């Protein structure tokens, strides 16, 4: 008998209890173990009175540890008090499964060390990519590879919002509301829309992929709040989609990492990923490029990953615990190689601006045809580095007739 305490009975917690109930017999046949939920921690018991396991509810953490528990499943979210509860569980030699990327990105190393010290496991597959199996394949199946780069859509809420704005002409606010109703968004959705959630996931993924601790705060992060309907119109007209991409790559002794809205070809692997789906393209030196895709958020997809982690613990009780490397990665914040950019310059002096940018960049294609808005210049420029682009943009912004400049990196494949 494996006894499981669940901390949190929201979107993911409800999904886990459903999967435990549904898979009980099959699980016993496969593993020889019976799964039992010992208790469920919530803040407000009344809110959950109508749910299946209402008899197991408590709002007192002491009740959780008072009972016999083998695995603590943390799906409350946030740092406090999840951090203290997980440390307590590990010190009591309980295995832990969590979907909490905020916590793993912030305290992953310390918690994994603590798990190792106490001879237990800390699994967190659901913390990156929701229902997509990505951490285990990366640590196990791809172990023979040096990972060269990662390009990924790692946030379901923002991909859902961008898809709805583009394909259904929904407003940003309505699309966000729908994502919240569907249980995709974080308790504080700023974490999704400002790109922090994707940055935390990218830091976890990159720390494992490059075996160097990549601090999520070192990642230059831009969200989706500035994107408007005109951006989609321009992108569509040139065969692109706009996606919030999380990108990292090994660049000699540094790791380049960024989260930003990018224009990608609409028929490319990442360009075709819609709604709450996530996708991760990893490039290994032996395997080449591998694509992982599936639902990156939602009740049952996320619970699927958590259930996999629980099973893994039960089937491999003495497995060696993953550790994060102590070595901190040196992060390169800007893209140093030649690349193309889509720029929108708000100005009343279109001719002057067009002349200026035509001379500034090695390659500059002005989209006069699509500039339906007479107050702006829209162009595709190519330049040797992101620093170079930023310096030219800053110079343009000093001109009295230039009011605002928006830019999107372009990824062709
Ligand atoms: P949620 O729906 O907001 O549920 C959170 C649950 O935790 C609620 O039942 C809440 O209790 C309980 N809780 C929160 N703080 C608590 C506290 N201090 N003491 C006791 N109980 C507390 O959140 P969720 O969407 O399930 O997400 C849970 C975790 O999974 C987060 O770390 C999230 O980032 C991660 N995750 C979510 C998804 C997704 O699609 N939703 C996907 C991957 C990972 P009350 O109900 O009483 O307030
Ligand atoms: N809020 C997150 C997202 C949940 O939208 O991707 C899954 O981690």
mmCIF file of N, CA, C and O in Angstrom, residues 264-308:
data_model
loop_
_atom_site.group_PDB
_atom_site.id
_atom_site.type_symbol
_atom_site.label_atom_id
_atom_site.label_comp_id
_atom_site.label_asym_id
_atom_site.label_seq_id
_atom_site.Cartn_x
_atom_site.Cartn_y
_atom_site.Cartn_z
ATOM 1 N N UNK A 264 7.437 33.383 -36.029
ATOM 2 C CA UNK A 264 7.924 32.114 -36.594
ATOM 3 C C UNK A 264 7.067 31.775 -37.805
ATOM 4 O O UNK A 264 5.880 32.116 -37.855
ATOM 5 N N UNK A 265 7.633 31.104 -38.779
ATOM 6 C CA UNK A 265 6.879 30.720 -39.982
ATOM 7 C C UNK A 265 5.643 29.911 -39.564
ATOM 8 O O UNK A 265 5.749 29.018 -38.722
ATOM 9 N N UNK A 266 4.484 30.250 -40.147
ATOM 10 C CA UNK A 266 3.272 29.591 -39.648
ATOM 11 C C UNK A 266 3.190 28.104 -39.999
ATOM 12 O O UNK A 266 2.412 27.374 -39.397
ATOM 13 N N UNK A 267 4.037 27.634 -40.915
ATOM 14 C CA UNK A 267 4.025 26.189 -41.203
ATOM 15 C C UNK A 267 5.210 25.463 -40.556
ATOM 16 O O UNK A 267 5.488 24.313 -40.855
ATOM 17 N N UNK A 268 5.926 26.166 -39.661
ATOM 18 C CA UNK A 268 7.059 25.518 -38.986
ATOM 19 C C UNK A 268 6.553 24.708 -37.793
ATOM 20 O O UNK A 268 5.395 24.838 -37.394
ATOM 21 N N UNK A 269 7.429 23.893 -37.194
ATOM 22 C CA UNK A 269 7.011 23.045 -36.067
ATOM 23 C C UNK A 269 6.416 23.879 -34.938
ATOM 24 O O UNK A 269 5.368 23.549 -34.386
ATOM 25 N N UNK A 270 7.076 24.970 -34.580
ATOM 26 C CA UNK A 270 6.565 25.779 -33.467
ATOM 27 C C UNK A 270 5.404 26.670 -33.903
ATOM 28 O O UNK A 270 4.513 26.971 -33.114
ATOM 29 N N UNK A 271 5.420 27.075 -35.176
ATOM 30 C CA UNK A 271 4.369 27.951 -35.692
ATOM 31 C C UNK A 271 3.002 27.294 -35.700
ATOM 32 O O UNK A 271 1.974 27.971 -35.666
ATOM 33 N N UNK A 272 2.979 25.966 -35.735
ATOM 34 C CA UNK A 272 1.704 25.244 -35.832
ATOM 35 C C UNK A 272 1.113 24.894 -34.464
ATOM 36 O O UNK A 272 0.034 24.314 -34.378
ATOM 37 N N UNK A 273 1.836 25.224 -33.392
ATOM 38 C CA UNK A 273 1.395 24.834 -32.047
ATOM 39 C C UNK A 273 0.359 25.840 -31.535
ATOM 40 O O UNK A 273 0.651 27.015 -31.389
ATOM 41 N N UNK A 274 -0.862 25.356 -31.275
ATOM 42 C CA UNK A 274 -1.953 26.283 -30.945
ATOM 43 C C UNK A 274 -2.530 26.049 -29.549
ATOM 44 O O UNK A 274 -2.287 25.028 -28.916
ATOM 45 N N UNK A 275 -3.292 27.051 -29.107
ATOM 46 C CA UNK A 275 -4.006 26.996 -27.825
ATOM 47 C C UNK A 275 -3.069 26.669 -26.654
ATOM 48 O O UNK A 275 -1.969 27.170 -26.615
ATOM 49 N N UNK A 276 -3.531 25.773 -25.745
ATOM 50 C CA UNK A 276 -2.711 25.544 -24.546
ATOM 51 C C UNK A 276 -1.589 24.538 -24.795
ATOM 52 O O UNK A 276 -0.874 24.153 -23.859
ATOM 53 N N UNK A 277 -1.438 24.120 -26.046
ATOM 54 C CA UNK A 277 -0.357 23.184 -26.334
ATOM 55 C C UNK A 277 1.003 23.849 -26.130
ATOM 56 O O UNK A 277 1.151 25.051 -26.324
ATOM 57 N N UNK A 278 1.963 23.080 -25.700
ATOM 58 C CA UNK A 278 3.355 23.511 -25.599
ATOM 59 C C UNK A 278 4.164 22.678 -26.579
ATOM 60 O O UNK A 278 3.691 21.644 -27.067
ATOM 61 N N UNK A 279 5.370 23.127 -26.873
ATOM 62 C CA UNK A 279 6.258 22.321 -27.711
ATOM 63 C C UNK A 279 7.691 22.663 -27.345
ATOM 64 O O UNK A 279 8.004 23.811 -27.023
ATOM 65 N N UNK A 280 8.526 21.655 -27.379
ATOM 66 C CA UNK A 280 9.936 21.853 -27.039
ATOM 67 C C UNK A 280 10.764 21.194 -28.136
ATOM 68 O O UNK A 280 10.611 20.002 -28.394
ATOM 69 N N UNK A 281 11.613 21.998 -28.780
ATOM 70 C CA UNK A 281 12.537 21.431 -29.762
ATOM 71 C C UNK A 281 13.925 21.464 -29.127
ATOM 72 O O UNK A 281 14.446 22.532 -28.795
ATOM 73 N N UNK A 282 14.497 20.280 -28.928
ATOM 74 C CA UNK A 282 15.842 20.175 -28.365
ATOM 75 C C UNK A 282 16.771 19.744 -29.477
ATOM 76 O O UNK A 282 16.405 18.908 -30.308
ATOM 77 N N UNK A 283 17.977 20.284 -29.501
ATOM 78 C CA UNK A 283 18.947 19.802 -30.474
ATOM 79 C C UNK A 283 20.126 19.182 -29.734
ATOM 80 O O UNK A 283 20.814 19.846 -28.949
ATOM 81 N N UNK A 284 20.314 17.891 -29.959
ATOM 82 C CA UNK A 284 21.429 17.177 -29.339
ATOM 83 C C UNK A 284 22.488 16.886 -30.382
ATOM 84 O O UNK A 284 22.176 16.774 -31.569
ATOM 85 N N UNK A 285 23.758 16.764 -29.944
ATOM 86 C CA UNK A 285 24.820 16.557 -30.938
ATOM 87 C C UNK A 285 24.736 15.189 -31.595
ATOM 88 O O UNK A 285 25.161 15.013 -32.734
ATOM 89 N N UNK A 286 24.137 14.210 -30.922
ATOM 90 C CA UNK A 286 24.015 12.885 -31.530
ATOM 91 C C UNK A 286 22.679 12.710 -32.247
ATOM 92 O O UNK A 286 22.611 12.287 -33.396
ATOM 93 N N UNK A 287 21.617 13.104 -31.589
ATOM 94 C CA UNK A 287 20.272 12.796 -32.110
ATOM 95 C C UNK A 287 19.795 13.823 -33.143
ATOM 96 O O UNK A 287 18.916 13.554 -33.949
ATOM 97 N N UNK A 288 20.350 15.021 -33.111
ATOM 98 C CA UNK A 288 19.830 16.105 -33.958
ATOM 99 C C UNK A 288 18.659 16.765 -33.252
ATOM 100 O O UNK A 288 18.630 16.820 -32.023
ATOM 101 N N UNK A 289 17.678 17.219 -34.049
ATOM 102 C CA UNK A 289 16.540 17.909 -33.426
ATOM 103 C C UNK A 289 15.438 16.933 -33.038
ATOM 104 O O UNK A 289 15.102 16.037 -33.813
ATOM 105 N N UNK A 290 14.878 17.117 -31.832
ATOM 106 C CA UNK A 290 13.752 16.290 -31.394
ATOM 107 C C UNK A 290 12.640 17.219 -30.924
ATOM 108 O O UNK A 290 12.898 18.184 -30.204
ATOM 109 N N UNK A 291 11.427 16.894 -31.340
ATOM 110 C CA UNK A 291 10.278 17.723 -30.962
ATOM 111 C C UNK A 291 9.392 16.981 -29.962
ATOM 112 O O UNK A 291 9.013 15.832 -30.197
ATOM 113 N N UNK A 292 9.084 17.648 -28.854
ATOM 114 C CA UNK A 292 8.127 17.124 -27.872
ATOM 115 C C UNK A 292 6.946 18.078 -27.864
ATOM 116 O O UNK A 292 7.143 19.292 -27.704
ATOM 117 N N UNK A 293 5.741 17.569 -28.014
ATOM 118 C CA UNK A 293 4.600 18.488 -27.976
ATOM 119 C C UNK A 293 3.384 17.839 -27.317
ATOM 120 O O UNK A 293 3.285 16.606 -27.246
ATOM 121 N N UNK A 294 2.487 18.657 -26.817
ATOM 122 C CA UNK A 294 1.288 18.172 -26.139
ATOM 123 C C UNK A 294 0.713 19.265 -25.270
ATOM 124 O O UNK A 294 1.167 20.417 -25.328
ATOM 125 N N UNK A 295 -0.261 18.910 -24.441
ATOM 126 C CA UNK A 295 -0.925 19.929 -23.625
ATOM 127 C C UNK A 295 -0.016 20.392 -22.480
ATOM 128 O O UNK A 295 0.414 19.593 -21.667
ATOM 129 N N UNK A 296 0.237 21.692 -22.472
ATOM 130 C CA UNK A 296 1.176 22.241 -21.493
ATOM 131 C C UNK A 296 0.510 22.720 -20.231
ATOM 132 O O UNK A 296 1.178 23.162 -19.296
ATOM 133 N N UNK A 297 -0.822 22.654 -20.173
ATOM 134 C CA UNK A 297 -1.548 23.105 -18.988
ATOM 135 C C UNK A 297 -2.895 22.401 -18.968
ATOM 136 O O UNK A 297 -3.325 21.823 -19.971
ATOM 137 N N UNK A 298 -3.558 22.460 -17.817
ATOM 138 C CA UNK A 298 -4.887 21.854 -17.695
ATOM 139 C C UNK A 298 -4.888 20.723 -16.688
ATOM 140 O O UNK A 298 -3.848 20.151 -16.363
ATOM 141 N N UNK A 299 -6.085 20.399 -16.214
ATOM 142 C CA UNK A 299 -6.249 19.475 -15.095
ATOM 143 C C UNK A 299 -5.650 18.078 -15.353
ATOM 144 O O UNK A 299 -4.715 17.653 -14.685
ATOM 145 N N UNK A 300 -6.201 17.374 -16.348
ATOM 146 C CA UNK A 300 -5.767 15.982 -16.532
ATOM 147 C C UNK A 300 -4.383 15.851 -17.191
ATOM 148 O O UNK A 300 -3.605 14.981 -16.798
ATOM 149 N N UNK A 301 -4.049 16.715 -18.176
ATOM 150 C CA UNK A 301 -2.687 16.606 -18.729
ATOM 151 C C UNK A 301 -1.615 16.780 -17.646
ATOM 152 O O UNK A 301 -0.652 16.005 -17.573
ATOM 153 N N UNK A 302 -1.807 17.758 -16.758
ATOM 154 C CA UNK A 302 -0.799 17.987 -15.719
ATOM 155 C C UNK A 302 -0.799 16.829 -14.726
ATOM 156 O O UNK A 302 0.257 16.342 -14.305
ATOM 157 N N UNK A 303 -2.016 16.373 -14.379
ATOM 158 C CA UNK A 303 -2.117 15.241 -13.454
ATOM 159 C C UNK A 303 -1.444 14.000 -14.046
ATOM 160 O O UNK A 303 -0.880 13.180 -13.312
ATOM 161 N N UNK A 304 -1.484 13.878 -15.369
ATOM 162 C CA UNK A 304 -0.849 12.730 -16.022
ATOM 163 C C UNK A 304 0.646 12.694 -15.694
ATOM 164 O O UNK A 304 1.207 11.637 -15.370
ATOM 165 N N UNK A 305 1.297 13.850 -15.738
ATOM 166 C CA UNK A 305 2.733 13.905 -15.412
ATOM 167 C C UNK A 305 2.972 13.604 -13.935
ATOM 168 O O UNK A 305 3.918 12.899 -13.582
ATOM 169 N N UNK A 306 2.110 14.147 -13.079
ATOM 170 C CA UNK A 306 2.271 13.911 -11.640
ATOM 171 C C UNK A 306 2.092 12.409 -11.341
ATOM 172 O O UNK A 306 2.865 11.812 -10.588
ATOM 173 N N UNK A 307 1.086 11.816 -11.985
ATOM 174 C CA UNK A 307 0.836 10.385 -11.771
ATOM 175 C C UNK A 307 2.047 9.557 -12.230
ATOM 176 O O UNK A 307 2.438 8.578 -11.597
ATOM 177 N N UNK A 308 2.642 9.968 -13.342
ATOM 178 C CA UNK A 308 3.851 9.283 -13.837
ATOM 179 C C UNK A 308 4.977 9.358 -12.818
ATOM 180 O O UNK A 308 5.681 8.369 -12.568
#
